[in-house]
C-alpha cells in the first residue's frame, strides 16, 4: 500500500486548522469575558494530581493561572491557524491538554464531571493531545501558512 | 523576490479564518455579557459585604457557661474553647479525611477577648469536663452549683444559656435583673407568660440580651433582604420552609452517658418547675422529646426557619396559626410531634406589587417537617415575578407569568427554567445566568462562605457580635424584639397542634386571642396530647 503524500498533507493541514480554530475560539471567549476563571475547574480536580491543582487555588495565584491559560490558548490558536511557529504552538497545546486531562482524568472510579459522553481512560482531551503531537512531528506551515512564504523567500535568496 | 497570488493565498490563507474566529468569539461573548448586564441592571441587586467589625480590647469579658451539653460545647468552641476530647476526635477525622477542615477552621478562628470564668452544669461529668478542659494556671474555671450562685457571684459579666427550654427564661430574667449580659439559645422561652416577663426584664436592663439565631450572620440573607425590598420577586404569597431529618440524632435520641445517675445529676434542679417524676436518664438526655422541658419541632426547629425569614422579610408575628401532625416516625414515648405542618397567616403582608394596586396582599408561611425522611427540600420564596431559593447561596428564577419580566421573557432574554441571578458569597462575582457547571460546584459545597478569605462559623460571628455590643455598644441582630416574635410564633404553633385549633394573635393588644376555658401555658406544658375542643387544663 502506498501512502498518498499529498492527500495526507492536505488532511493534516485541515486538522491543524481545526485544532487552531478550537483553541483560538476558547481563548477569545475568555479574553472577552473578564469574569471567567478556572477556579471551579481546578477546585473540582480529581485523581492523583488533585493536590497539585488545589495548591493553585490561592487569591494571589489564580489571576496568573487564568491569564497564562488564556494566553496559551491564544498562542496555540494563532500559530496553528497561521502556520507560523506551529511546532511551538503544538508543543504548548500538548502541555495544556495534558494539564486538562490530568485535572479531570477519565479514570474508572472517578465521577465524571461536566462531560457530555462516556469515557474510559480515553477522552477528547487525550485525543486532541495526540493530534497536537502529530502536528508537532508533521508541520504543514510550509504548504499552507506563513511558513510557506518564508520558505519561498529562502529559495529566492539561494537563486540569487 | 516576487510572490504570486497563489503563494499569498497559501501563505496568508489562515488570516481570514483567524479574523472570522476572533470576530465570532468576541461578538458572542460581548453579546452574552450585554444581556447579562441588562438583566443585572434590571434587578439592581447589591450583594452584601461582610459587616465591618470593631474589635474589643481592654479588660476581657468574664463569661460563664450554663449548660455544657452538646450545644454548650459548640458554643464554647465558638468562643474559642474546645475540649481535648473534641480536638483528638477531629484530628482523627482529619487523618481519615483530609478534607475535614473542622479542626483547622477552629484553630484559625479569631481569638476573642474573653475569659471563660465559670461553668454551671448539674451533671458532674459535664461540669468536670469543662473545668478539666479550659482551666489554665492563670485561670481556674469555677464550678457553680446553681445558676443563681453564678449570676450573683460578681465574677461573671455575661452568661451563655444552653439548657433545656424550660430553664431559658428563668435564668435569662435572673441575669438581666442583675445586670449580667445574656446569650440564650432558641427558643427564647418555654411558655407565653414568661415571654412577656423576659421582654420586660430585657427592656429594663442595661445588660445586652441576644438570642442564639446565628443564621442572622449569614451574608446571603442580607442580600436576600435587598432582593425582596427591590421587588425582584414581586408579591410573595407563599413561603415554604422545611425540616428533613431521618436519623436518631436528628430525632433527639442522643447518647446517654453511663455515668449518669442520681448521685452525679442534680435531678431536682433539672426538673425545676416541670412535673415531679423519679430520676429518668431518658428525660435528662433526651429532654427535647417532652413538652415539660422542650418544645418539639415548633420550638426547636421551626424557630430557625421562622427567624431566617423574619430577618429577611420582617413579617413579625402571624395573625393566625394552624398546625397539624403527629408522632408517626418515632413512637418511643415522646409527646412532641415528629411530623409537623404549620401554616402561619400574614394577611397584611405586602412589600409592593408589580400588578394593579390592591390585587395582591397577604402571605402564608408554610413550615413542613418530618423526622422520618431526609430528602433535601430547600426554602422557597414564591413571588408573582420570581422564585427565590434561600440558603447560603441564593438562586432566583423568573416566573413564566411574571408582569415585571414579561417583556424580557417574551424577547427570550429570560427563561423560567434558567436562573436570572445567583449569589454566592464565596464566588468571585455574582453570576447572572448560572451555568450548569457553577450550579454543580455550588451544590457540591465546594464554595464556602468566606469572610476576608477565611471560612468562618456563623455561631462564632453571632457570639462575637453580642460580645462586641457589650464592649462597644450598638445593637445585636437578634435581640428581645426578634426573640419575642420568634417565641410567640412558635408557641402559637405548639398550642395549635396540641388543641387542633386555629390560634390567633391580636396585634393591638399584643396578646394571643383567648379561647374560652383554655389556659394556653397549661396546654403548652401538658404532657398529654389534647386535641379536644372541650378540654380544660387550667
XYZ file of C-alpha atoms in Angstrom:
698
model
C 0.000 0.000 0.000
C 1.378 3.384 -0.918
C 0.619 6.472 1.056
C -0.595 9.412 -0.955
C 1.700 12.109 0.374
C -0.351 14.990 -0.999
C -3.632 13.815 0.456
C -2.029 13.115 3.829
C -0.562 16.603 3.900
C -3.933 18.068 2.981
C -5.706 16.148 5.756
C -3.074 17.054 8.369
C -3.241 20.703 7.274
C -7.006 20.655 7.736
C -6.562 19.008 11.131
C -4.132 21.786 12.063
C -6.619 24.487 11.053
C -9.445 22.845 13.030
C -7.363 22.446 16.205
C -6.126 26.031 15.842
C -9.708 27.197 15.359
C -10.822 25.361 18.512
C -8.001 26.765 20.676
C -8.398 30.285 19.350
C -12.145 30.345 19.978
C -11.665 29.105 23.568
C -9.014 31.779 24.119
C -11.095 34.601 22.616
C -14.180 33.746 24.686
C -12.057 34.007 27.827
C -10.321 37.161 26.608
C -13.626 38.976 26.202
C -15.126 37.753 29.491
C -13.285 39.345 32.423
C -15.320 37.259 34.902
C -14.053 33.980 33.526
C -11.904 31.940 35.882
C -10.517 28.402 36.007
C -11.246 28.349 39.756
C -14.142 25.896 39.505
C -12.276 23.581 37.156
C -9.298 23.432 39.478
C -11.340 23.284 42.676
C -13.071 20.139 41.443
C -9.868 18.488 40.224
C -9.818 14.729 40.663
C -7.389 11.871 40.615
C -3.747 11.601 41.680
C -2.830 15.192 40.704
C -5.697 16.740 42.681
C -3.485 18.161 45.495
C -1.221 19.829 42.944
C -4.127 21.562 41.193
C -5.654 22.555 44.500
C -2.470 24.358 45.513
C -3.116 26.816 42.665
C -6.372 27.984 44.245
C -4.945 30.999 46.035
C -6.064 34.568 45.662
C -2.540 35.502 44.589
C -2.026 32.694 42.080
C -5.441 32.482 40.402
C -5.098 35.631 38.237
C -1.759 34.264 36.939
C -3.244 30.860 36.247
C -6.166 32.443 34.392
C -4.002 34.798 32.320
C -1.436 32.148 31.431
C -4.146 29.718 30.410
C -5.830 32.302 28.198
C -2.536 33.441 26.646
C -1.504 29.838 25.965
C -4.826 29.111 24.273
C -4.428 32.196 22.053
C -0.831 31.348 21.134
C -1.734 27.795 20.166
C -4.744 29.067 18.195
C -2.863 31.768 16.277
C 0.231 29.690 15.462
C -1.739 26.691 14.235
C -4.179 28.761 12.197
C -1.500 30.921 10.584
C 1.051 28.150 10.121
C 3.876 30.001 11.799
C 5.886 28.731 14.777
C 3.416 25.897 14.581
C 5.695 23.409 16.327
C 5.960 25.763 19.319
C 2.145 26.049 19.228
C 1.667 22.290 19.016
C 4.064 21.794 21.913
C 2.234 24.292 24.137
C -1.028 22.630 23.094
C 0.266 19.263 24.261
C 1.193 20.776 27.626
C -2.191 22.467 28.095
C -4.169 19.387 27.142
C -2.050 17.229 29.424
C -2.963 19.549 32.315
C -6.666 19.487 31.390
C -6.568 15.708 31.167
C -4.773 15.290 34.493
C -7.109 17.671 36.321
C -10.113 15.583 35.328
C -8.773 12.240 34.127
C -11.272 9.698 32.817
C -10.160 7.046 35.233
C -12.586 4.324 36.258
C -13.989 5.026 39.712
C -13.787 8.811 39.433
C -17.078 10.643 38.959
C -17.198 12.223 35.502
C -17.834 15.911 35.965
C -19.158 18.108 33.161
C -18.687 15.635 30.337
C -21.152 15.030 27.562
C -20.121 11.449 26.737
C -18.849 8.295 28.383
C -15.152 7.698 28.732
C -12.796 5.042 29.999
C -9.214 6.376 30.204
C -9.527 7.895 26.736
C -11.396 11.178 26.418
C -11.464 14.026 23.895
C -8.681 15.924 25.640
C -6.374 12.953 25.262
C -7.274 12.551 21.586
C -6.688 16.249 20.864
C -3.382 15.928 22.714
C -2.358 13.176 20.304
C -3.443 15.343 17.362
C -1.145 18.095 18.643
C 1.648 15.521 18.854
C 1.013 14.626 15.211
C 1.104 18.324 14.277
C 4.381 18.690 16.125
C 6.009 15.926 14.047
C 4.245 16.768 10.816
C 4.417 20.541 10.311
C 2.361 21.784 7.358
C 3.037 25.510 7.542
C 5.264 25.282 4.504
C 2.266 24.140 2.424
C -0.402 26.359 3.921
C 0.700 29.131 6.219
C 3.123 31.943 6.731
C 5.978 29.427 6.791
C 5.405 28.843 3.078
C 6.320 32.469 2.411
C 9.474 32.107 4.451
C 10.437 29.029 2.520
C 9.824 30.820 -0.753
C 11.919 33.731 0.399
C 14.738 31.334 1.293
C 14.639 29.687 -2.139
C 14.710 33.057 -3.877
C 17.704 34.078 -1.808
C 19.593 30.958 -2.822
C 18.725 31.518 -6.507
C 20.361 34.914 -6.398
C 11.634 38.172 -4.584
C 8.208 38.020 -6.044
C 5.159 36.263 -4.686
C 2.395 35.078 -6.917
C -1.251 35.336 -5.884
C -1.149 31.591 -5.278
C 1.809 31.999 -2.898
C -0.027 34.660 -0.948
C -3.198 32.575 -0.762
C -1.246 29.648 0.603
C 0.832 31.810 2.898
C -1.828 34.071 4.354
C -4.982 31.940 3.878
C -5.087 31.404 7.625
C -5.607 35.118 8.292
C -9.276 35.391 7.210
C -10.072 32.249 9.258
C -8.334 33.803 12.249
C -10.322 37.000 11.730
C -13.613 35.117 11.478
C -12.995 33.009 14.610
C -11.846 36.079 16.532
C -14.881 38.077 15.491
C -17.293 35.238 16.275
C -15.787 34.621 19.726
C -15.678 38.298 20.621
C -19.183 39.061 19.332
C -20.820 36.100 21.116
C -19.071 36.808 24.412
C -19.771 40.541 24.332
C -23.428 39.901 23.429
C -23.865 37.450 26.271
C -22.289 39.881 28.689
C -24.547 42.648 27.435
C -27.623 40.516 28.056
C -26.337 39.602 31.469
C -25.581 43.223 32.306
C -29.068 44.179 31.149
C -30.626 41.599 33.473
C -28.373 42.639 36.361
C -29.207 46.299 35.797
C -32.901 45.469 35.755
C -32.541 43.577 39.010
C -30.181 46.093 40.615
C -29.214 43.751 43.447
C -26.452 44.805 45.821
C -24.597 41.728 47.071
C -23.883 42.285 50.751
C -20.377 42.617 52.088
C -19.192 41.295 55.432
C -20.017 43.554 58.369
C -17.262 45.868 59.357
C -16.362 44.776 62.808
C -14.749 46.720 65.561
C -12.717 44.502 67.858
C -12.829 44.910 71.605
C -9.834 45.358 73.792
C -9.168 46.233 77.395
C -10.257 44.033 80.263
C -11.507 40.669 78.982
C -15.200 39.836 79.433
C -15.756 37.155 82.078
C -18.127 34.635 80.548
C -19.979 31.897 82.396
C -21.498 28.927 80.598
C -24.765 27.486 81.911
C -25.335 24.051 80.430
C -22.331 22.245 78.984
C -24.131 19.638 76.895
C -23.973 19.207 73.124
C -24.900 22.814 72.303
C -22.965 24.214 75.242
C -19.782 22.607 73.928
C -20.452 24.010 70.451
C -20.965 27.490 71.854
C -17.730 27.232 73.818
C -15.889 26.343 70.615
C -17.417 29.420 69.003
C -15.952 31.361 71.928
C -12.566 29.761 71.260
C -12.585 26.891 73.783
C -12.564 23.278 72.614
C -12.291 20.211 74.829
C -9.298 17.939 74.453
C -11.675 15.089 73.596
C -13.102 17.049 70.655
C -9.667 18.099 69.389
C -8.462 14.470 69.458
C -11.591 13.288 67.666
C -11.252 15.961 64.972
C -7.550 15.168 64.488
C -8.539 11.535 63.843
C -11.318 12.607 61.460
C -8.835 14.771 59.585
C -6.435 11.844 59.239
C -9.195 9.775 57.696
C -10.474 12.576 55.518
C -8.054 15.414 54.729
C -10.996 17.497 53.512
C -12.411 17.624 57.023
C -11.350 21.136 57.969
C -13.209 21.447 61.275
C -10.094 21.375 63.441
C -8.209 23.686 61.098
C -11.137 26.120 60.997
C -11.312 26.121 64.792
C -7.580 26.771 65.157
C -7.756 29.591 62.616
C -10.719 31.217 64.341
C -10.073 34.733 65.592
C -9.391 34.871 69.328
C -11.961 36.825 71.315
C -11.006 38.958 74.262
C -12.867 36.883 76.817
C -12.125 34.872 79.887
C -14.142 31.689 80.345
C -14.583 32.056 84.080
C -17.247 29.661 85.223
C -19.411 26.687 84.405
C -22.757 25.639 85.770
C -23.936 22.161 84.884
C -25.993 19.889 87.085
C -24.288 16.769 85.701
C -20.891 16.290 87.379
C -19.307 14.669 84.351
C -20.036 17.664 82.135
C -19.045 20.311 84.631
C -15.791 18.472 85.359
C -15.076 18.112 81.657
C -15.362 21.878 81.224
C -13.108 22.572 84.206
C -10.547 19.986 83.089
C -10.529 21.251 79.516
C -10.490 25.002 79.977
C -8.690 25.644 83.282
C -5.213 27.057 82.977
C -2.688 28.003 85.632
C -3.675 31.621 85.209
C -7.392 30.988 85.026
C -9.127 28.286 87.026
C -12.664 27.636 85.800
C -15.000 27.811 88.737
C -17.939 25.465 89.021
C -21.192 26.914 90.322
C -23.830 24.517 91.580
C -26.739 26.804 90.699
C -27.250 29.474 88.098
C -28.228 31.966 90.841
C -24.895 31.427 92.518
C -23.095 32.134 89.240
C -25.134 35.243 88.422
C -24.738 36.697 91.917
C -21.040 35.807 92.230
C -19.869 39.137 90.859
C -17.196 37.241 88.938
C -19.258 36.793 85.790
C -20.074 39.597 83.334
C -22.017 37.565 80.800
C -23.758 34.186 80.681
C -24.360 31.793 77.831
C -27.528 29.747 78.425
C -27.657 26.382 76.687
C -30.052 24.447 78.918
C -33.358 22.669 78.303
C -36.015 25.145 77.110
C -37.900 25.365 80.413
C -34.850 26.961 82.023
C -34.149 29.609 79.341
C -36.407 32.374 80.646
C -35.909 31.954 84.424
C -32.130 32.097 84.001
C -32.181 34.941 81.472
C -34.515 37.030 83.654
C -32.384 36.474 86.751
C -29.246 37.520 84.845
C -30.821 40.591 83.234
C -32.267 41.752 86.558
C -28.748 41.629 87.939
C -27.047 43.387 85.050
C -25.431 40.260 83.633
C -25.379 40.041 79.814
C -27.241 37.118 78.267
C -26.839 34.921 75.202
C -29.713 32.435 75.239
C -30.335 29.525 72.925
C -33.546 29.244 70.929
C -36.463 29.038 71.541
C -36.194 32.098 73.721
C -38.866 30.888 76.154
C -40.932 27.838 77.043
C -44.257 29.496 77.923
C -46.209 32.562 76.861
C -46.320 34.124 80.302
C -42.532 34.100 80.698
C -42.101 35.547 77.190
C -43.680 38.799 78.416
C -41.708 38.741 81.656
C -38.451 38.225 79.792
C -39.278 41.082 77.410
C -39.852 43.353 80.359
C -36.633 42.278 82.040
C -34.611 42.828 78.850
C -36.167 46.228 78.201
C -35.492 47.347 81.772
C -31.946 46.033 81.936
C -28.724 47.723 80.902
C -27.316 44.307 80.065
C -27.113 43.131 76.439
C -29.538 40.379 75.504
C -29.072 38.184 72.443
C -30.981 35.141 71.168
C -28.916 32.388 69.549
C -30.194 32.585 65.990
C -26.745 32.551 64.439
C -28.048 32.423 60.859
C -28.654 36.174 61.144
C -24.934 36.450 60.349
C -25.311 34.695 57.003
C -24.254 37.105 54.280
C -26.755 35.811 51.757
C -29.720 36.731 53.972
C -28.774 40.389 53.837
C -28.625 40.202 50.050
C -31.974 38.388 50.102
C -33.471 41.306 52.008
C -32.253 43.716 49.316
C -33.743 41.469 46.635
C -37.147 41.330 48.347
C -37.213 45.066 49.056
C -36.451 45.908 45.422
C -39.466 43.899 44.321
C -37.470 41.411 42.270
C -39.718 38.562 43.354
C -42.931 40.575 43.090
C -45.573 39.995 45.720
C -44.611 36.950 47.796
C -47.756 34.954 48.582
C -46.214 31.729 49.805
C -43.076 30.663 51.618
C -42.093 27.056 52.037
C -39.568 26.043 54.643
C -38.751 22.558 55.767
C -37.023 20.278 58.207
C -35.928 16.971 56.754
C -34.205 14.562 59.104
C -34.007 10.815 59.265
C -31.593 9.720 61.957
C -31.508 9.154 65.713
C -29.561 12.292 66.451
C -31.953 14.355 64.338
C -34.884 12.860 66.240
C -33.246 13.904 69.554
C -32.360 10.361 70.625
C -28.971 11.422 71.896
C -26.458 9.150 73.556
C -26.945 8.633 77.297
C -23.798 8.743 79.413
C -23.236 5.702 81.589
C -22.023 7.820 84.489
C -25.428 9.441 84.767
C -27.223 8.561 87.991
C -28.874 10.236 90.930
C -25.507 10.824 92.577
C -23.960 12.590 89.567
C -27.033 14.579 88.475
C -28.935 17.168 90.480
C -32.300 15.835 89.363
C -34.443 18.309 91.308
C -32.649 21.204 89.680
C -33.157 19.651 86.259
C -36.910 19.366 86.864
C -37.352 22.881 88.183
C -40.988 23.725 87.583
C -41.586 20.591 85.491
C -43.871 17.892 86.936
C -42.222 15.827 89.646
C -41.139 12.408 88.359
C -38.462 9.970 89.585
C -34.950 10.198 88.118
C -35.057 9.271 84.440
C -31.972 9.227 82.197
C -34.095 9.234 79.101
C -35.750 12.513 80.147
C -32.437 14.051 81.187
C -30.508 13.424 77.970
C -33.406 13.438 75.511
C -35.436 16.243 77.069
C -36.346 17.659 73.651
C -38.907 14.871 73.287
C -41.162 16.056 76.125
C -43.103 19.283 76.344
C -42.371 19.593 80.056
C -38.775 20.567 79.186
C -38.593 21.059 75.436
C -40.817 22.428 72.718
C -40.584 19.826 69.963
C -40.355 20.733 66.304
C -42.151 24.057 66.732
C -39.696 25.384 69.326
C -36.575 23.548 68.273
C -36.550 23.803 64.501
C -39.471 25.897 63.260
C -37.928 28.790 65.206
C -34.826 28.623 62.977
C -36.879 28.776 59.804
C -39.237 31.422 61.137
C -36.370 33.672 62.222
C -34.481 33.095 58.969
C -37.448 34.568 57.140
C -38.209 37.190 59.761
C -34.727 38.646 59.307
C -35.319 38.870 55.543
C -38.990 39.946 55.466
C -39.597 41.429 58.954
C -43.073 39.961 58.856
C -43.442 39.784 62.644
C -45.992 37.663 64.476
C -48.570 35.871 62.291
C -52.228 36.836 62.666
C -53.212 33.186 62.764
C -51.512 29.809 63.015
C -52.804 26.329 62.272
C -50.760 23.209 62.787
C -51.242 19.518 62.290
C -49.095 16.425 62.511
C -48.419 13.586 64.878
C -45.988 11.092 66.303
C -45.577 8.953 63.214
C -41.884 8.109 62.919
C -40.578 7.717 66.482
C -43.271 6.224 68.650
C -40.923 5.877 71.618
C -42.830 7.503 74.430
C -42.268 11.095 73.335
C -45.119 13.559 73.440
C -43.962 16.103 70.883
C -44.764 15.512 67.194
C -42.154 14.156 64.783
C -44.148 15.114 61.696
C -45.491 18.649 61.775
C -47.028 21.086 59.294
C -47.540 24.680 60.373
C -49.324 27.348 58.355
C -48.824 30.904 59.537
C -51.082 33.582 58.045
C -49.914 37.116 57.360
C -52.965 38.675 55.627
C -51.498 42.189 55.756
C -48.072 41.272 54.390
C -47.032 43.401 51.416
C -43.753 44.740 50.059
C -45.231 46.237 46.928
C -46.585 44.680 43.789
C -45.915 44.717 40.059
C -49.627 44.423 39.290
C -52.595 46.746 39.699
C -52.933 48.296 43.109
C -54.896 46.284 45.637
C -54.793 42.996 43.755
C -52.096 41.426 45.894
C -51.802 41.381 49.671
C -51.139 38.710 52.269
C -48.914 35.662 52.582
C -48.832 32.177 54.050
C -45.677 30.888 55.674
C -45.719 27.137 55.437
C -43.392 25.028 57.562
C -43.272 21.339 56.833
C -41.202 18.933 58.911
C -40.555 15.240 59.116
C -38.085 13.340 61.245
C -38.613 10.313 59.015
C -37.179 11.441 55.687
C -34.062 13.396 54.826
C -34.750 14.385 51.216
C -33.445 17.917 50.916
C -36.349 20.307 50.357
C -34.999 23.834 50.092
C -36.522 27.050 51.440
C -38.504 28.716 48.651
C -39.951 32.227 48.483
C -42.686 32.292 45.861
C -43.499 35.660 44.298
C -45.594 36.726 41.322
C -42.490 37.719 39.357
C -39.886 35.242 40.528
C -38.998 32.403 42.873
C -36.028 32.500 45.188
C -34.270 29.597 46.820
C -32.845 30.849 50.082
C -29.770 29.284 51.608
C -26.109 30.104 51.908
C -26.440 30.700 48.216
C -29.365 32.456 46.607
C -30.864 31.472 43.299
C -33.660 33.341 41.515
C -35.792 32.021 38.656
C -38.163 34.321 36.762
C -41.797 33.233 36.749
C -43.486 32.407 33.443
C -46.486 34.534 34.433
C -44.443 37.490 35.677
C -45.702 41.015 34.975
C -42.414 42.701 35.738
C -40.322 40.483 33.470
C -42.987 39.894 30.787
C -41.073 41.730 28.070
C -37.741 40.101 28.764
C -39.404 36.683 28.883
C -41.110 37.337 25.565
C -37.847 38.503 23.949
C -36.195 35.290 25.100
C -33.779 37.219 27.291
C -35.115 35.338 30.289
C -36.298 31.784 30.590
C -38.305 30.436 33.547
C -36.061 27.387 33.772
C -32.809 29.358 33.847
C -31.843 31.338 36.962
C -31.501 35.076 36.380
C -29.373 35.597 39.429
C -27.201 33.572 41.690
C -25.424 34.858 44.732
C -22.607 33.039 46.385
C -20.511 34.930 48.929
C -17.545 32.731 48.032
C -17.662 33.204 44.279
C -15.647 35.906 42.574
C -18.656 37.722 41.221
C -22.390 37.208 41.200
C -23.399 35.090 38.275
C -26.413 36.419 36.401
C -27.016 33.417 34.241
C -25.783 30.446 36.096
C -24.271 27.671 34.050
C -24.842 24.045 34.874
C -21.206 23.982 35.895
C -21.324 26.660 38.554
C -24.560 25.162 39.821
C -22.767 21.894 40.203
C -19.810 23.380 42.070
C -22.035 25.242 44.440
C -24.282 22.254 45.084
C -21.261 20.186 45.975
C -20.438 22.661 48.698
C -17.101 23.444 47.123
C -17.611 27.139 47.599
C -17.746 28.152 51.204
C -18.806 31.337 52.859
C -15.662 33.333 53.282
C -15.109 36.442 55.300
C -11.907 38.070 54.124
C -10.801 34.801 52.631
C -11.346 32.686 55.753
C -14.156 30.207 56.190
C -15.977 31.073 59.375
C -18.641 29.651 61.604
C -21.789 31.773 61.884
C -22.187 30.938 65.588
C -18.769 32.485 66.161
C -19.887 35.635 64.312
C -23.120 35.774 66.282
C -21.373 35.490 69.660
C -18.708 37.957 68.587
C -21.464 40.416 67.691
C -23.005 40.016 71.178
C -19.629 40.460 72.924
C -18.789 43.419 70.683
C -22.042 45.156 71.638
C -21.302 44.509 75.338
C -17.950 46.288 74.956
C -18.605 48.907 72.302
C -22.359 49.458 72.427
C -24.692 49.166 69.464
C -27.437 46.717 68.667
C -27.475 42.940 68.368
C -29.171 41.463 65.309
C -31.405 39.114 67.306
C -32.430 40.953 70.445
C -35.560 40.935 72.563
C -37.922 42.221 69.837
C -36.884 39.488 67.428
C -36.822 36.918 70.231
C -40.323 37.901 71.354
C -41.681 37.466 67.820
C -39.927 34.112 67.473
C -41.165 32.796 70.827
C -44.807 33.882 70.412
C -44.997 32.493 66.849
C -43.526 29.170 67.957
C -45.843 28.923 70.961
C -48.873 29.628 68.761
C -47.810 26.696 66.565
C -47.297 24.442 69.605
C -50.714 25.295 71.037
C -52.428 24.889 67.678
C -51.011 21.404 67.258
C -51.995 20.341 70.749
C -55.510 21.729 70.519
C -56.139 21.078 66.841
C -57.364 24.666 66.691
C -56.639 27.893 64.845
C -54.750 30.245 67.168
C -54.989 33.997 66.525
C -52.884 36.988 67.509
C -54.270 40.359 68.471
C -51.643 42.860 67.288
C -53.334 45.809 69.030
C -53.313 44.317 72.491
C -50.261 42.147 71.773
C -51.900 39.013 73.122
C -52.906 35.632 71.750
C -56.698 35.880 71.397
C -58.117 33.931 74.340
C -60.159 30.802 73.824
C -62.769 30.202 76.470
C -61.721 27.766 79.207
C -58.272 27.236 77.728
C -55.075 28.067 79.595
C -52.541 28.321 76.795
C -49.496 27.790 79.007
C -51.135 24.769 80.583
C -51.614 23.380 77.095
C -48.002 24.061 76.117
C -46.587 22.353 79.179
C -49.005 19.478 79.282
C -47.514 16.066 78.723
C -50.837 14.977 77.249
C -51.732 15.260 73.593
C -55.002 17.092 73.887
C -56.664 17.687 70.546
C -60.079 18.094 72.136
C -62.260 21.106 71.800
C -63.659 20.864 75.301
C -60.504 20.282 77.286
C -59.881 22.444 80.302
C -56.403 22.174 81.663
C -56.282 25.277 83.772
